[in-house]
Amino acid sequence: MIRVNEATVVLGIESSCDETAAAVVMGGNDVLSSVVATQIEQHARFGGVVPEIASRAHVEAMTPVIRKALQDSGIGFERIDAVAATVGPGLVGALLVGVSAAKSIALALNKPFIGVNHLEAHLYAALLDDPHVEFPMLVVLVSGGNTLLVNMKSHGKYSIIGQTIDDAAGEAFDKVARFLGLGHPGGPAIDREAKLGNAQAIEFPRAMLHDGFDVSFSGLKTAVVNYVRKNPAISTQDVAASFQTAVVDVLVAKSVKAAKQIGAKTIALGGGVAANSLLRQEITTTCAQHGWRLVLPSMAMCTDNAAMIASAGWYRLLQDGPSELSMGAMPNLKLTDRTTP
Ligand code: KG4
């Protein structure tokens, strides 16, 4: 049985979507290296991630990315104590590449394998930049596939208090950007265009604003499509700015409500949409007003990376021990409440 401590080194591997990543992390928080090879350009001309292309690109990139992560870390395979990989959620073919690589290395080194839930890893991404946070912490996890408000009571102990009932925030950004002809991924493009537009130009709906902790973005997306079809001469920048403001208004309002409900000491953002400049600005102002400590992950930690996988893997190993090697890819894996230890 492995003894997990501050010197335990985990090699993390991520391949759930369109980023092949490997990282070496010591003691759960000390990132010795983090390498990310993105496939964004390979998918851009198709307007979204093509699963078959993603799997093939992961196969090509996996070995060089792992080799570079080890080189950058300054340590060799012999110092790796455990190997963690994302087992879900994600594209099944893509996940299998990382899971197979991690299991092979674990077997060859005779070290433990740890299957990591990608969404749980996003909770830990914020802590990598700022490990000494005060709990309870509200994590606002906003990515291409998920929008979750999570009450993190301590390491590995959390419950979900709100989520999207339809589109994820990033999905809404991507769909609206595609409709506006801004390309893929849509979030950064809308963020860019919005800086040149008038956020008050169009009053788009803020669904369920005062209604519980769940969010809904599908009606907003439809409202943008209907508005632009009726007003074809409208400036794309104004649409982008007004849409972005509607999304951020909802996310910030729900975050405030949730933070009050759980008595949060800290708020952390996570997921790709946490890179959004308006969201970062608004949540910063809000936290300052309410006296909540804010953890804003660096851009590199907002988007998919393997440092967060290695970090979550370290905590999982500490709390639960290794995963079975029979654990496979779980494309539909969810984040569910976790009340232990
Ligand atoms: O977390 P992530 O890298 O992938 C997963 O979904 O797991 O998030 C990607 C999402 C995409 O929907 C992308 O459009 C969005 O994050 N995104 C942004 C920004 N940068 C990335 N959304 C809004 N503003 C941004 N600056």
Short mmCIF file of C-alpha atoms and ligand atoms in Angstrom, two decimals:
data_model
loop_
_atom_site.label_atom_id
_atom_site.label_comp_id
_atom_site.label_asym_id
_atom_site.label_seq_id
_atom_site.Cartn_x
_atom_site.Cartn_y
_atom_site.Cartn_z
CA MET A 1 0.00 0.00 0.00
CA ILE A 2 1.44 3.38 -1.02
CA ARG A 3 1.92 6.02 1.68
CA VAL A 4 0.71 9.34 0.29
CA ASN A 5 2.50 12.46 1.51
CA GLU A 6 3.96 15.80 0.41
CA ALA A 7 6.71 14.01 -1.52
CA THR A 8 4.36 11.75 -3.48
CA VAL A 9 4.71 12.48 -7.19
CA VAL A 10 1.76 11.90 -9.54
CA LEU A 11 1.96 11.86 -13.33
CA GLY A 12 -1.38 13.16 -14.63
CA ILE A 13 -2.78 12.53 -18.10
CA GLU A 14 -5.73 14.32 -19.74
CA SER A 15 -7.35 13.45 -23.07
CA SER A 16 -11.11 13.90 -22.57
CA CYS A 17 -11.74 16.31 -25.46
CA ASP A 18 -9.40 18.28 -27.71
CA GLU A 19 -6.34 18.77 -25.50
CA THR A 20 -3.64 16.15 -24.96
CA ALA A 21 -1.97 16.98 -21.66
CA ALA A 22 0.48 15.53 -19.18
CA ALA A 23 1.80 16.98 -15.93
CA VAL A 24 3.96 16.04 -12.99
CA VAL A 25 2.68 17.25 -9.60
CA MET A 26 4.24 16.65 -6.20
CA GLY A 27 2.23 16.56 -2.97
CA GLY A 28 -1.04 17.47 -4.68
CA ASN A 29 -0.17 21.14 -5.34
CA ASP A 30 3.41 21.54 -6.44
CA VAL A 31 3.32 21.58 -10.25
CA LEU A 32 6.73 20.42 -11.52
CA SER A 33 5.62 20.50 -15.15
CA SER A 34 2.46 20.90 -17.21
CA VAL A 35 2.37 20.32 -20.96
CA VAL A 36 -0.72 20.89 -23.12
CA ALA A 37 -0.95 20.12 -26.85
CA THR A 38 -4.15 21.63 -28.21
CA GLN A 39 -6.00 20.36 -31.27
CA ILE A 40 -8.06 23.53 -31.67
CA GLU A 41 -6.73 24.23 -35.20
CA GLN A 42 -7.45 20.69 -36.38
CA HIS A 43 -11.13 21.08 -35.44
CA ALA A 44 -11.62 24.78 -36.27
CA ARG A 45 -12.63 24.31 -39.91
CA PHE A 46 -15.39 21.87 -38.87
CA GLY A 47 -16.92 24.37 -36.43
CA GLY A 48 -16.62 22.00 -33.47
CA VAL A 49 -14.69 19.02 -32.08
CA VAL A 50 -14.77 15.98 -34.41
CA PRO A 51 -14.45 12.87 -32.18
CA GLU A 52 -12.55 10.73 -34.70
CA ILE A 53 -10.01 13.47 -35.39
CA ALA A 54 -9.62 14.03 -31.64
CA SER A 55 -8.84 10.34 -30.96
CA ARG A 56 -6.23 10.17 -33.73
CA ALA A 57 -4.59 13.41 -32.62
CA HIS A 58 -4.39 12.11 -29.04
CA VAL A 59 -2.67 8.94 -30.25
CA GLU A 60 -0.08 11.03 -32.11
CA ALA A 61 0.51 13.54 -29.32
CA MET A 62 0.36 11.34 -26.23
CA THR A 63 3.92 9.96 -26.13
CA PRO A 64 5.71 13.24 -26.96
CA VAL A 65 3.55 15.16 -24.47
CA ILE A 66 4.29 12.69 -21.64
CA ARG A 67 8.00 12.70 -22.55
CA LYS A 68 8.09 16.51 -22.45
CA ALA A 69 6.24 16.63 -19.10
CA LEU A 70 8.86 14.32 -17.61
CA GLN A 71 11.72 16.29 -19.16
CA ASP A 72 10.33 19.64 -17.95
CA SER A 73 9.81 18.27 -14.44
CA GLY A 74 13.48 17.44 -14.17
CA ILE A 75 12.69 13.98 -12.83
CA GLY A 76 12.56 10.59 -14.50
CA PHE A 77 9.99 7.80 -14.59
CA GLU A 78 11.63 6.22 -11.53
CA ARG A 79 10.43 9.14 -9.32
CA ILE A 80 6.78 8.75 -10.37
CA ASP A 81 4.74 7.25 -7.50
CA ALA A 82 1.36 7.00 -9.23
CA VAL A 83 -0.27 7.66 -12.59
CA ALA A 84 -3.63 9.45 -12.83
CA ALA A 85 -5.80 9.84 -15.93
CA THR A 86 -9.18 11.35 -16.73
CA VAL A 87 -11.69 8.50 -17.00
CA GLY A 88 -14.68 10.76 -17.80
CA PRO A 89 -16.72 12.61 -18.76
CA GLY A 90 -15.62 13.15 -22.35
CA LEU A 91 -15.41 11.59 -25.80
CA VAL A 92 -15.00 7.86 -25.38
CA GLY A 93 -12.35 7.40 -28.08
CA ALA A 94 -10.36 10.34 -26.75
CA LEU A 95 -10.60 9.18 -23.12
CA LEU A 96 -9.42 5.69 -24.04
CA VAL A 97 -6.11 7.02 -25.35
CA GLY A 98 -5.18 8.68 -22.05
CA VAL A 99 -6.58 5.90 -19.87
CA SER A 100 -4.65 3.24 -21.83
CA ALA A 101 -1.43 5.27 -21.69
CA ALA A 102 -1.78 5.78 -17.92
CA LYS A 103 -2.56 2.14 -17.20
CA SER A 104 0.37 0.97 -19.37
CA ILE A 105 2.81 3.25 -17.53
CA ALA A 106 1.39 2.25 -14.14
CA LEU A 107 1.73 -1.43 -15.02
CA ALA A 108 5.24 -1.03 -16.43
CA LEU A 109 6.40 0.90 -13.34
CA ASN A 110 4.38 -1.29 -10.96
CA LYS A 111 2.79 1.86 -9.51
CA PRO A 112 -0.86 2.65 -8.70
CA PHE A 113 -3.31 3.88 -11.35
CA ILE A 114 -5.89 6.51 -10.35
CA GLY A 115 -9.00 7.15 -12.44
CA VAL A 116 -10.01 10.82 -12.13
CA ASN A 117 -13.35 12.52 -12.76
CA HIS A 118 -12.54 15.49 -15.01
CA LEU A 119 -15.12 17.66 -13.24
CA GLU A 120 -13.69 16.94 -9.82
CA ALA A 121 -10.30 17.89 -11.25
CA HIS A 122 -11.70 21.29 -12.27
CA LEU A 123 -12.53 21.85 -8.57
CA TYR A 124 -8.87 21.30 -7.76
CA ALA A 125 -7.57 23.51 -10.59
CA ALA A 126 -8.39 26.64 -8.60
CA LEU A 127 -6.48 25.30 -5.61
CA LEU A 128 -3.33 24.72 -7.64
CA ASP A 129 -2.79 28.46 -7.90
CA ASP A 130 -3.88 29.10 -4.31
CA PRO A 131 -3.74 25.94 -2.13
CA HIS A 132 -4.50 27.54 1.25
CA VAL A 133 -8.11 28.57 0.77
CA GLU A 134 -10.70 28.82 3.49
CA PHE A 135 -13.73 26.53 3.24
CA PRO A 136 -16.62 26.49 2.59
CA MET A 137 -15.72 27.45 -0.94
CA LEU A 138 -18.21 27.99 -3.73
CA VAL A 139 -16.79 26.68 -6.99
CA VAL A 140 -18.43 28.10 -10.09
CA LEU A 141 -17.55 25.51 -12.69
CA VAL A 142 -18.34 26.82 -16.15
CA SER A 143 -17.05 24.83 -19.11
CA GLY A 144 -18.08 23.69 -22.56
CA GLY A 145 -19.97 20.71 -21.18
CA ASN A 146 -20.99 21.78 -17.68
CA THR A 147 -22.25 24.62 -15.54
CA LEU A 148 -22.19 23.69 -11.89
CA LEU A 149 -22.33 25.55 -8.58
CA VAL A 150 -20.49 23.38 -6.09
CA ASN A 151 -20.31 23.77 -2.31
CA MET A 152 -16.82 22.52 -1.46
CA LYS A 153 -16.76 21.92 2.28
CA SER A 154 -13.19 20.59 2.41
CA HIS A 155 -10.84 18.64 0.18
CA GLY A 156 -12.82 15.82 -1.42
CA LYS A 157 -16.07 16.77 0.32
CA TYR A 158 -18.57 18.65 -1.79
CA SER A 159 -22.18 18.91 -2.92
CA ILE A 160 -23.79 20.33 -6.01
CA ILE A 161 -26.19 23.16 -5.32
CA GLY A 162 -27.04 24.28 -8.82
CA GLN A 163 -26.52 23.38 -12.45
CA THR A 164 -27.74 24.11 -15.94
CA ILE A 165 -31.02 22.54 -16.91
CA ASP A 166 -30.09 22.67 -20.61
CA ASP A 167 -27.01 24.18 -22.34
CA ALA A 168 -23.73 24.68 -20.48
CA ALA A 169 -22.42 28.25 -20.43
CA GLY A 170 -19.53 27.42 -22.80
CA GLU A 171 -21.91 25.58 -25.11
CA ALA A 172 -24.06 28.72 -25.32
CA PHE A 173 -20.96 30.80 -26.16
CA ASP A 174 -19.94 28.27 -28.82
CA LYS A 175 -23.40 28.01 -30.40
CA VAL A 176 -23.98 31.77 -30.48
CA ALA A 177 -20.49 32.34 -31.92
CA ARG A 178 -21.11 29.75 -34.64
CA PHE A 179 -24.42 31.44 -35.50
CA LEU A 180 -22.68 34.82 -35.68
CA GLY A 181 -19.95 33.35 -37.91
CA LEU A 182 -17.22 33.91 -35.33
CA GLY A 183 -15.75 30.39 -35.54
CA HIS A 184 -14.73 27.82 -32.94
CA PRO A 185 -14.12 27.90 -30.03
CA GLY A 186 -16.74 30.58 -29.58
CA GLY A 187 -15.98 31.82 -26.07
CA PRO A 188 -12.72 33.64 -26.83
CA ALA A 189 -14.20 35.05 -30.08
CA ILE A 190 -17.28 36.48 -28.31
CA ASP A 191 -15.08 37.83 -25.52
CA ARG A 192 -12.95 39.63 -28.15
CA GLU A 193 -15.88 41.01 -30.17
CA ALA A 194 -17.77 42.06 -27.03
CA LYS A 195 -14.95 44.46 -26.11
CA LEU A 196 -15.84 46.46 -29.24
CA GLY A 197 -19.61 46.41 -28.69
CA ASN A 198 -22.29 48.04 -26.57
CA ALA A 199 -23.47 45.67 -23.83
CA GLN A 200 -26.68 47.71 -23.36
CA ALA A 201 -27.65 47.58 -27.03
CA ILE A 202 -30.02 44.61 -26.68
CA GLU A 203 -31.87 43.47 -23.56
CA PHE A 204 -31.57 39.70 -23.84
CA PRO A 205 -33.46 37.50 -21.32
CA ARG A 206 -31.86 36.41 -18.04
CA ALA A 207 -33.71 33.14 -17.51
CA MET A 208 -34.45 31.90 -13.96
CA LEU A 209 -32.57 34.86 -12.51
CA HIS A 210 -34.50 34.84 -9.23
CA ASP A 211 -35.46 31.20 -9.35
CA GLY A 212 -33.39 28.77 -7.24
CA PHE A 213 -29.77 27.92 -8.02
CA ASP A 214 -30.14 26.27 -11.42
CA VAL A 215 -29.45 28.14 -14.66
CA SER A 216 -30.75 27.90 -18.23
CA PHE A 217 -29.04 29.24 -21.34
CA SER A 218 -30.95 27.63 -24.17
CA GLY A 219 -33.65 30.33 -24.28
CA LEU A 220 -30.97 33.03 -24.40
CA LYS A 221 -29.34 31.36 -27.39
CA THR A 222 -32.73 31.20 -29.17
CA ALA A 223 -33.37 34.85 -28.30
CA VAL A 224 -30.06 35.84 -29.96
CA VAL A 225 -30.92 33.87 -33.11
CA ASN A 226 -34.43 35.37 -33.32
CA TYR A 227 -33.16 38.91 -32.69
CA VAL A 228 -30.47 38.74 -35.35
CA ARG A 229 -32.85 37.25 -37.91
CA LYS A 230 -35.29 40.11 -37.30
CA ASN A 231 -32.50 42.74 -37.25
CA PRO A 232 -29.95 41.61 -39.83
CA ALA A 233 -28.18 45.00 -39.84
CA ILE A 234 -27.34 44.83 -36.12
CA SER A 235 -23.66 45.02 -35.26
CA THR A 236 -22.14 41.64 -34.35
CA GLN A 237 -20.10 43.36 -31.63
CA ASP A 238 -23.28 44.70 -29.98
CA VAL A 239 -24.89 41.25 -30.10
CA ALA A 240 -21.76 39.64 -28.64
CA ALA A 241 -21.51 42.23 -25.86
CA SER A 242 -25.22 42.05 -24.97
CA PHE A 243 -25.22 38.23 -25.02
CA GLN A 244 -22.06 38.00 -22.90
CA THR A 245 -23.47 40.45 -20.35
CA ALA A 246 -26.67 38.39 -20.06
CA VAL A 247 -24.66 35.19 -19.37
CA VAL A 248 -22.39 36.92 -16.84
CA ASP A 249 -25.32 38.64 -15.07
CA VAL A 250 -26.94 35.24 -14.49
CA LEU A 251 -23.71 33.54 -13.38
CA VAL A 252 -22.82 36.31 -10.95
CA ALA A 253 -26.35 36.59 -9.50
CA LYS A 254 -26.54 32.83 -8.94
CA SER A 255 -23.06 32.79 -7.42
CA VAL A 256 -23.99 35.51 -4.92
CA LYS A 257 -27.16 33.68 -3.94
CA ALA A 258 -25.32 30.36 -3.57
CA ALA A 259 -22.40 31.90 -1.65
CA LYS A 260 -24.82 33.47 0.84
CA GLN A 261 -26.73 30.21 1.21
CA ILE A 262 -23.64 28.15 2.09
CA GLY A 263 -21.89 30.88 4.10
CA ALA A 264 -18.96 30.79 1.69
CA LYS A 265 -15.60 32.20 2.74
CA THR A 266 -14.11 31.75 -0.72
CA ILE A 267 -15.39 31.75 -4.30
CA ALA A 268 -13.42 30.02 -7.05
CA LEU A 269 -14.00 29.96 -10.78
CA GLY A 270 -13.17 26.92 -12.87
CA GLY A 271 -13.58 25.64 -16.44
CA GLY A 272 -12.94 27.27 -19.80
CA VAL A 273 -15.55 30.03 -19.38
CA ALA A 274 -13.66 31.16 -16.26
CA ALA A 275 -11.26 32.72 -18.79
CA ASN A 276 -14.01 35.17 -19.80
CA SER A 277 -12.81 38.70 -19.13
CA LEU A 278 -16.21 40.15 -18.14
CA LEU A 279 -16.95 37.24 -15.77
CA ARG A 280 -13.54 37.67 -14.13
CA GLN A 281 -14.08 41.42 -13.77
CA GLU A 282 -17.64 41.16 -12.40
CA ILE A 283 -16.89 38.36 -9.94
CA THR A 284 -13.85 40.29 -8.70
CA THR A 285 -15.99 43.36 -7.96
CA THR A 286 -18.73 41.24 -6.36
CA CYS A 287 -16.33 39.36 -4.07
CA ALA A 288 -14.73 42.63 -2.98
CA GLN A 289 -18.18 44.04 -2.11
CA HIS A 290 -19.15 41.00 -0.03
CA GLY A 291 -15.78 40.32 1.57
CA TRP A 292 -15.39 36.88 -0.02
CA ARG A 293 -11.93 35.71 -0.89
CA LEU A 294 -11.70 35.06 -4.62
CA VAL A 295 -9.62 32.39 -6.30
CA LEU A 296 -9.27 33.17 -9.98
CA PRO A 297 -7.28 30.41 -11.65
CA SER A 298 -4.70 31.42 -14.22
CA MET A 299 -5.84 31.06 -17.83
CA ALA A 300 -3.80 27.85 -18.13
CA MET A 301 -5.66 26.35 -15.19
CA CYS A 302 -9.11 27.42 -16.49
CA THR A 303 -8.88 25.32 -19.61
CA ASP A 304 -8.17 21.59 -19.78
CA ASN A 305 -4.80 20.57 -18.41
CA ALA A 306 -3.25 17.59 -16.66
CA ALA A 307 -1.91 19.39 -13.57
CA MET A 308 -5.47 19.44 -12.20
CA ILE A 309 -5.81 15.72 -13.03
CA ALA A 310 -2.61 14.90 -11.13
CA SER A 311 -3.73 17.10 -8.22
CA ALA A 312 -7.20 15.50 -7.98
CA GLY A 313 -5.48 12.12 -8.38
CA TRP A 314 -3.21 12.83 -5.41
CA TYR A 315 -6.19 13.68 -3.16
CA ARG A 316 -8.14 10.66 -4.42
CA LEU A 317 -5.16 8.39 -3.71
CA LEU A 318 -4.85 9.87 -0.23
CA GLN A 319 -8.53 9.37 0.54
CA ASP A 320 -9.51 6.20 -1.36
CA GLY A 321 -6.31 4.49 -2.50
CA PRO A 322 -5.66 3.38 -6.09
CA SER A 323 -8.32 2.58 -8.70
CA GLU A 324 -8.74 -0.89 -10.16
CA LEU A 325 -6.99 -1.42 -13.47
CA SER A 326 -10.34 -2.71 -14.74
CA MET A 327 -11.73 0.85 -14.49
CA GLY A 328 -12.47 1.98 -18.04
CA ALA A 329 -13.44 5.21 -19.79
CA MET A 330 -16.80 6.59 -18.62
CA PRO A 331 -17.96 9.12 -21.22
CA ASN A 332 -21.09 10.10 -19.27
CA LEU A 333 -19.53 10.30 -15.81
CA LYS A 334 -21.25 12.91 -13.63
CA LEU A 335 -20.10 14.91 -10.65
CA THR A 336 -22.17 13.74 -7.70
CA ASP A 337 -22.20 14.81 -4.06
CA ARG A 338 -19.31 13.46 -2.07
CA THR A 339 -19.65 13.47 1.67
CA THR A 340 -16.64 11.36 2.75
CA PRO A 341 -14.27 11.48 4.50
O1 KG4 B 1 -13.06 23.65 -19.69
P1 KG4 B 1 -12.89 23.68 -21.17
O2 KG4 B 1 -11.51 23.92 -21.73
O3 KG4 B 1 -13.38 22.36 -21.84
C1 KG4 B 1 -14.41 21.61 -21.38
O4 KG4 B 1 -15.56 21.92 -21.75
O5 KG4 B 1 -14.11 20.67 -20.60
O6 KG4 B 1 -13.90 24.77 -21.70
C2 KG4 B 1 -14.05 25.06 -23.05
C3 KG4 B 1 -15.15 26.09 -23.17
C4 KG4 B 1 -15.58 26.36 -24.59
O7 KG4 B 1 -16.99 26.32 -24.65
C5 KG4 B 1 -15.05 27.76 -24.84
O8 KG4 B 1 -15.82 28.48 -25.79
C6 KG4 B 1 -15.13 28.37 -23.46
O9 KG4 B 1 -14.73 27.33 -22.61
N1 KG4 B 1 -14.26 29.55 -23.32
C7 KG4 B 1 -14.72 30.78 -23.08
C8 KG4 B 1 -13.58 31.64 -23.07
N2 KG4 B 1 -12.46 30.88 -23.29
C9 KG4 B 1 -12.91 29.59 -23.43
N3 KG4 B 1 -15.97 31.23 -22.89
C10 KG4 B 1 -16.12 32.55 -22.69
N4 KG4 B 1 -15.09 33.44 -22.70
C11 KG4 B 1 -13.83 33.03 -22.88
N5 KG4 B 1 -12.81 33.92 -22.88
#
